[in-house]
Short mmCIF file of C-alpha atoms and ligand atoms in Angstrom, two decimals:
data_model
loop_
_atom_site.label_atom_id
_atom_site.label_comp_id
_atom_site.label_asym_id
_atom_site.label_seq_id
_atom_site.Cartn_x
_atom_site.Cartn_y
_atom_site.Cartn_z
CA MET A 1 -0.56 13.40 15.82
CA ALA A 2 -1.69 14.75 12.45
CA ARG A 3 -0.97 12.28 9.69
CA THR A 4 -1.20 13.37 6.05
CA LYS A 5 -3.56 11.02 4.29
CA ILE A 6 -2.42 8.96 1.31
CA VAL A 7 -4.47 7.77 -1.63
CA ALA A 8 -2.51 5.19 -3.61
CA GLY A 9 -3.66 3.47 -6.79
CA ASN A 10 -2.58 -0.10 -7.45
CA TRP A 11 -3.02 -0.55 -11.19
CA LYS A 12 -2.09 -4.25 -10.97
CA MET A 13 -1.39 -5.76 -14.44
CA TYR A 14 -3.43 -3.17 -16.31
CA THR A 15 -2.51 -0.31 -18.69
CA LEU A 16 -0.27 -0.18 -21.70
CA PRO A 17 2.05 2.86 -21.72
CA ALA A 18 -0.33 5.11 -23.67
CA GLU A 19 -3.19 4.24 -21.31
CA ALA A 20 -0.96 4.83 -18.30
CA GLN A 21 0.04 8.22 -19.66
CA ALA A 22 -3.59 9.25 -20.09
CA LEU A 23 -4.67 7.95 -16.68
CA ALA A 24 -1.70 9.40 -14.78
CA GLY A 25 -2.12 12.67 -16.68
CA ALA A 26 -5.77 12.94 -15.63
CA VAL A 27 -4.88 12.24 -11.99
CA ALA A 28 -2.06 14.81 -12.18
CA SER A 29 -4.37 17.49 -13.62
CA PHE A 30 -6.85 16.90 -10.81
CA THR A 31 -4.21 16.83 -8.06
CA GLY A 32 -2.08 19.69 -9.29
CA GLY A 33 0.43 20.77 -6.65
CA SER A 34 -1.72 19.70 -3.70
CA LEU A 35 0.17 17.67 -1.09
CA SER A 36 -2.84 16.62 0.95
CA PRO A 37 -3.70 13.87 0.45
CA GLU A 38 -0.44 12.46 -0.84
CA VAL A 39 -1.37 10.84 -4.16
CA VAL A 40 0.56 7.85 -5.52
CA VAL A 41 -0.03 5.77 -8.64
CA CYS A 42 1.55 2.34 -9.05
CA PRO A 43 1.50 1.17 -12.67
CA PRO A 44 3.03 -2.08 -13.94
CA PHE A 45 6.79 -1.86 -14.61
CA THR A 46 6.37 -1.38 -18.36
CA SER A 47 4.19 1.69 -17.87
CA LEU A 48 6.30 3.40 -15.21
CA VAL A 49 8.20 5.63 -17.62
CA ALA A 50 4.99 6.87 -19.25
CA ALA A 51 3.32 7.54 -15.89
CA ILE A 52 6.38 9.30 -14.47
CA ALA A 53 6.49 11.62 -17.50
CA ALA A 54 2.77 12.34 -17.18
CA VAL A 55 2.89 13.42 -13.51
CA LYS A 56 6.11 15.43 -13.80
CA SER A 57 4.69 18.86 -13.15
CA SER A 58 2.29 17.76 -10.38
CA ALA A 59 2.57 16.50 -6.79
CA VAL A 60 1.54 12.98 -7.82
CA LYS A 61 4.13 10.35 -6.97
CA VAL A 62 4.78 7.05 -8.70
CA GLY A 63 5.51 3.68 -7.14
CA GLY A 64 6.33 0.12 -8.16
CA GLN A 65 4.13 -2.83 -7.27
CA ASN A 66 7.06 -5.01 -6.16
CA MET A 67 10.87 -5.00 -6.17
CA TYR A 68 13.83 -7.25 -5.43
CA TRP A 69 16.19 -6.56 -2.54
CA GLU A 70 19.50 -6.83 -4.42
CA ASP A 71 20.59 -3.84 -6.52
CA GLU A 72 21.58 -5.98 -9.52
CA GLY A 73 22.71 -9.50 -10.35
CA ALA A 74 21.73 -12.80 -11.94
CA PHE A 75 18.08 -12.69 -10.87
CA THR A 76 16.19 -13.23 -14.11
CA GLY A 77 12.86 -11.49 -14.25
CA GLU A 78 13.41 -9.32 -11.19
CA VAL A 79 13.51 -5.52 -10.94
CA SER A 80 15.50 -3.93 -8.13
CA GLY A 81 14.51 -1.10 -5.83
CA LYS A 82 17.50 0.82 -7.13
CA MET A 83 16.16 0.48 -10.67
CA LEU A 84 12.76 1.80 -9.59
CA LEU A 85 14.31 4.68 -7.69
CA THR A 86 16.56 5.65 -10.60
CA LEU A 87 13.55 5.70 -12.91
CA GLY A 88 11.77 8.16 -10.59
CA CYS A 89 9.71 5.97 -8.24
CA SER A 90 9.44 7.18 -4.67
CA HIS A 91 7.12 4.42 -3.39
CA VAL A 92 6.84 0.66 -3.68
CA ILE A 93 4.04 -1.73 -2.70
CA LEU A 94 5.38 -4.76 -0.82
CA GLY A 95 3.67 -8.02 0.12
CA HIS A 96 0.39 -7.44 -1.70
CA SER A 97 -1.92 -10.41 -1.10
CA GLU A 98 -1.82 -11.28 -4.81
CA ARG A 99 1.95 -11.57 -4.56
CA ARG A 100 1.61 -13.67 -1.42
CA GLN A 101 -1.05 -15.90 -3.01
CA TYR A 102 0.30 -16.39 -6.56
CA PHE A 103 4.02 -15.71 -6.23
CA PHE A 104 4.79 -17.17 -2.80
CA GLU A 105 5.81 -13.89 -1.22
CA THR A 106 6.48 -14.34 2.50
CA ASP A 107 6.89 -12.03 5.48
CA PHE A 108 10.60 -12.88 5.33
CA SER A 109 10.97 -11.70 1.72
CA VAL A 110 8.86 -8.61 2.44
CA ASN A 111 11.18 -7.84 5.36
CA SER A 112 14.27 -8.02 3.10
CA LYS A 113 12.61 -5.81 0.48
CA LEU A 114 11.41 -3.38 3.12
CA LYS A 115 14.92 -2.90 4.52
CA LYS A 116 16.32 -2.35 1.03
CA ALA A 117 13.58 0.12 0.06
CA LEU A 118 14.25 2.10 3.26
CA SER A 119 18.00 2.10 2.67
CA LEU A 120 17.30 3.64 -0.73
CA GLY A 121 15.09 6.33 0.81
CA MET A 122 11.93 4.95 -0.80
CA THR A 123 8.54 4.75 0.93
CA PRO A 124 7.35 1.15 1.18
CA ILE A 125 3.63 0.39 1.40
CA VAL A 126 3.51 -2.87 3.35
CA CYS A 127 0.36 -4.95 2.82
CA VAL A 128 -1.16 -7.18 5.47
CA GLY A 129 -4.58 -8.77 5.85
CA GLU A 130 -6.49 -11.95 6.53
CA THR A 131 -8.41 -14.28 4.21
CA LEU A 132 -12.11 -14.99 4.62
CA ASP A 133 -11.40 -18.39 6.21
CA GLN A 134 -9.06 -16.75 8.70
CA ARG A 135 -11.63 -14.07 9.58
CA GLU A 136 -14.35 -16.66 10.03
CA ALA A 137 -12.04 -18.66 12.30
CA ASN A 138 -11.48 -15.51 14.41
CA GLN A 139 -7.82 -15.44 13.42
CA THR A 140 -7.66 -11.89 12.06
CA GLU A 141 -5.58 -10.48 14.91
CA GLN A 142 -3.23 -13.44 15.00
CA VAL A 143 -2.65 -13.30 11.22
CA VAL A 144 -2.06 -9.56 11.17
CA ARG A 145 0.23 -9.76 14.22
CA THR A 146 2.38 -12.44 12.56
CA GLN A 147 2.58 -10.40 9.34
CA ILE A 148 3.50 -7.14 11.09
CA GLU A 149 6.08 -8.87 13.31
CA GLY A 150 7.64 -10.68 10.35
CA CYS A 151 7.64 -7.76 7.94
CA TYR A 152 8.92 -5.22 10.52
CA ASP A 153 11.49 -7.51 12.13
CA GLY A 154 14.73 -5.68 12.94
CA LEU A 155 13.51 -2.20 11.99
CA THR A 156 14.24 0.82 14.16
CA ALA A 157 11.51 3.28 15.09
CA GLU A 158 13.08 5.83 12.76
CA GLN A 159 12.82 3.35 9.87
CA ALA A 160 9.29 2.26 10.78
CA GLU A 161 8.12 5.86 10.67
CA ARG A 162 9.08 6.04 7.00
CA THR A 163 6.86 3.09 6.10
CA VAL A 164 3.16 2.93 5.29
CA VAL A 165 1.01 -0.05 6.25
CA ALA A 166 -1.92 -1.12 4.07
CA TYR A 167 -4.50 -3.26 5.83
CA GLU A 168 -6.20 -5.17 3.04
CA PRO A 169 -8.58 -7.93 4.10
CA VAL A 170 -8.11 -10.44 1.28
CA TRP A 171 -11.86 -11.14 1.15
CA ALA A 172 -12.50 -7.49 0.27
CA ILE A 173 -9.95 -7.16 -2.57
CA GLY A 174 -11.59 -6.98 -5.97
CA THR A 175 -14.76 -8.62 -4.62
CA GLY A 176 -16.95 -5.55 -4.14
CA LYS A 177 -17.21 -6.51 -0.44
CA THR A 178 -15.83 -3.71 1.67
CA ALA A 179 -15.04 -4.04 5.35
CA SER A 180 -17.45 -1.74 7.18
CA PRO A 181 -15.77 1.41 8.52
CA ALA A 182 -16.13 -0.02 12.05
CA GLN A 183 -14.67 -3.43 11.05
CA ALA A 184 -11.74 -1.74 9.32
CA GLU A 185 -11.15 0.72 12.19
CA GLU A 186 -11.05 -2.14 14.67
CA VAL A 187 -8.16 -3.79 12.81
CA HIS A 188 -6.39 -0.48 12.11
CA SER A 189 -6.48 0.35 15.79
CA PHE A 190 -5.14 -3.13 16.56
CA ILE A 191 -2.30 -2.61 14.05
CA ARG A 192 -1.44 0.76 15.58
CA GLY A 193 -1.31 -0.96 18.96
CA LEU A 194 1.14 -3.56 17.58
CA LEU A 195 3.30 -0.79 16.12
CA ARG A 196 3.15 1.09 19.44
CA LYS A 197 4.44 -1.99 21.28
CA LYS A 198 7.31 -2.30 18.82
CA PHE A 199 8.17 1.33 18.14
CA GLY A 200 6.66 3.35 21.00
CA ASN A 201 5.15 6.77 20.25
CA THR A 202 6.57 6.72 16.73
CA ALA A 203 3.60 4.51 15.88
CA GLU A 204 1.32 7.57 16.06
CA GLY A 205 3.01 8.94 12.94
CA ILE A 206 2.82 5.78 10.81
CA ARG A 207 0.13 5.93 8.13
CA ILE A 208 -2.18 2.90 7.95
CA LEU A 209 -4.20 2.69 4.72
CA TYR A 210 -7.29 0.61 4.14
CA GLY A 211 -7.59 -1.41 0.94
CA GLY A 212 -10.40 -3.60 -0.35
CA SER A 213 -13.08 -2.36 -2.75
CA VAL A 214 -12.63 1.32 -1.84
CA LYS A 215 -14.99 3.31 -4.06
CA PRO A 216 -16.11 6.95 -4.33
CA ASP A 217 -19.25 6.15 -2.34
CA ASN A 218 -17.55 4.49 0.66
CA ALA A 219 -14.23 6.34 0.77
CA ARG A 220 -15.29 9.34 2.85
CA GLU A 221 -16.69 7.25 5.70
CA LEU A 222 -13.71 4.89 5.72
CA PHE A 223 -11.22 7.76 5.69
CA SER A 224 -12.98 9.54 8.55
CA GLN A 225 -12.13 6.74 11.00
CA LEU A 226 -9.52 7.64 13.61
CA ASN A 227 -6.84 5.19 12.46
CA ILE A 228 -7.57 5.05 8.73
CA ASP A 229 -5.08 7.31 7.00
CA GLY A 230 -6.21 6.86 3.42
CA GLY A 231 -6.57 4.02 0.98
CA LEU A 232 -4.81 1.61 -1.32
CA VAL A 233 -7.20 1.42 -4.23
CA GLY A 234 -7.24 -1.27 -6.94
CA GLY A 235 -10.16 -1.40 -9.37
CA ALA A 236 -11.40 2.13 -8.75
CA SER A 237 -7.93 3.57 -9.45
CA LEU A 238 -8.11 2.48 -13.09
CA LYS A 239 -10.58 5.22 -14.00
CA ALA A 240 -9.53 8.79 -13.37
CA GLU A 241 -13.12 9.77 -12.60
CA SER A 242 -13.49 7.36 -9.68
CA PHE A 243 -9.90 7.70 -8.42
CA ASN A 244 -10.15 11.51 -8.40
CA LYS A 245 -13.38 11.27 -6.40
CA ILE A 246 -11.56 9.11 -3.84
CA ILE A 247 -8.77 11.72 -3.68
CA GLU A 248 -11.47 14.33 -3.10
CA ALA A 249 -12.91 12.23 -0.27
CA ALA A 250 -9.53 12.26 1.46
CA ARG A 251 -9.19 16.07 1.32
C1 LIG B 1 -5.73 -3.77 -4.22
O1 LIG B 1 -5.44 -4.28 -5.27
O2 LIG B 1 -4.85 -3.45 -3.42
C2 LIG B 1 -7.15 -3.52 -3.93
C3 LIG B 1 -7.47 -3.06 -2.75
O3 LIG B 1 -8.04 -3.80 -4.93
P1 LIG B 1 -9.60 -3.37 -5.00
O4 LIG B 1 -9.68 -1.91 -4.61
O5 LIG B 1 -10.00 -3.61 -6.41
O6 LIG B 1 -10.33 -4.23 -4.02
#
């Protein structure tokens, strides 16, 4: 099944609004109206408005980096999916390893957020991946299985099809160490197998992105693997020059 590739930029806690406007504007100029690959930028909350304005006349989409599952309420410091959607976000990253590591995000909370994002019609990008210790202890498959089962618990095949998975080995995030295309493909194929068991043939249509030190010089080979449907890009998404080259590699 043909799957449209996605190149998504996770800007983490970088960019003030003016910087976000310039960066998103440069990505929008490069992308224009092209829908393949699907291009998404995910600025911090305070730069969303600036980025959304900057991509307005292009095909570039904007996403949040996290959300809460209630629409509103006494949840100090949280931002709801409904708030993101109303602002103009179509996507949201859920369960990024930095959120799991520093903010105690669990598969259970990701599952609640995922269901809410889907009910709002948003596209969640669900992050999974093992740490270096877990890889060295040969636990990669077990870790990823637990994460997929927990995050996707209770979803129908129709809902699952509207999600995007990002396989991000934690040891490759921001470290300059990239999983080799073969290493990444092995896990992507395993993830597709898990999704197939849960959701049948629908799994063939679910995009699985690779994340972890994707750069212009390794993107093409990674993206040419059978089960790698694009990338979730951190560091290299903060410069239009490198991010645009990664978009080019996905074309
Ligand atoms: C990320 O933050 O999701 C990521 C993959 O970061 P980097 O590309 O910098 O490794």
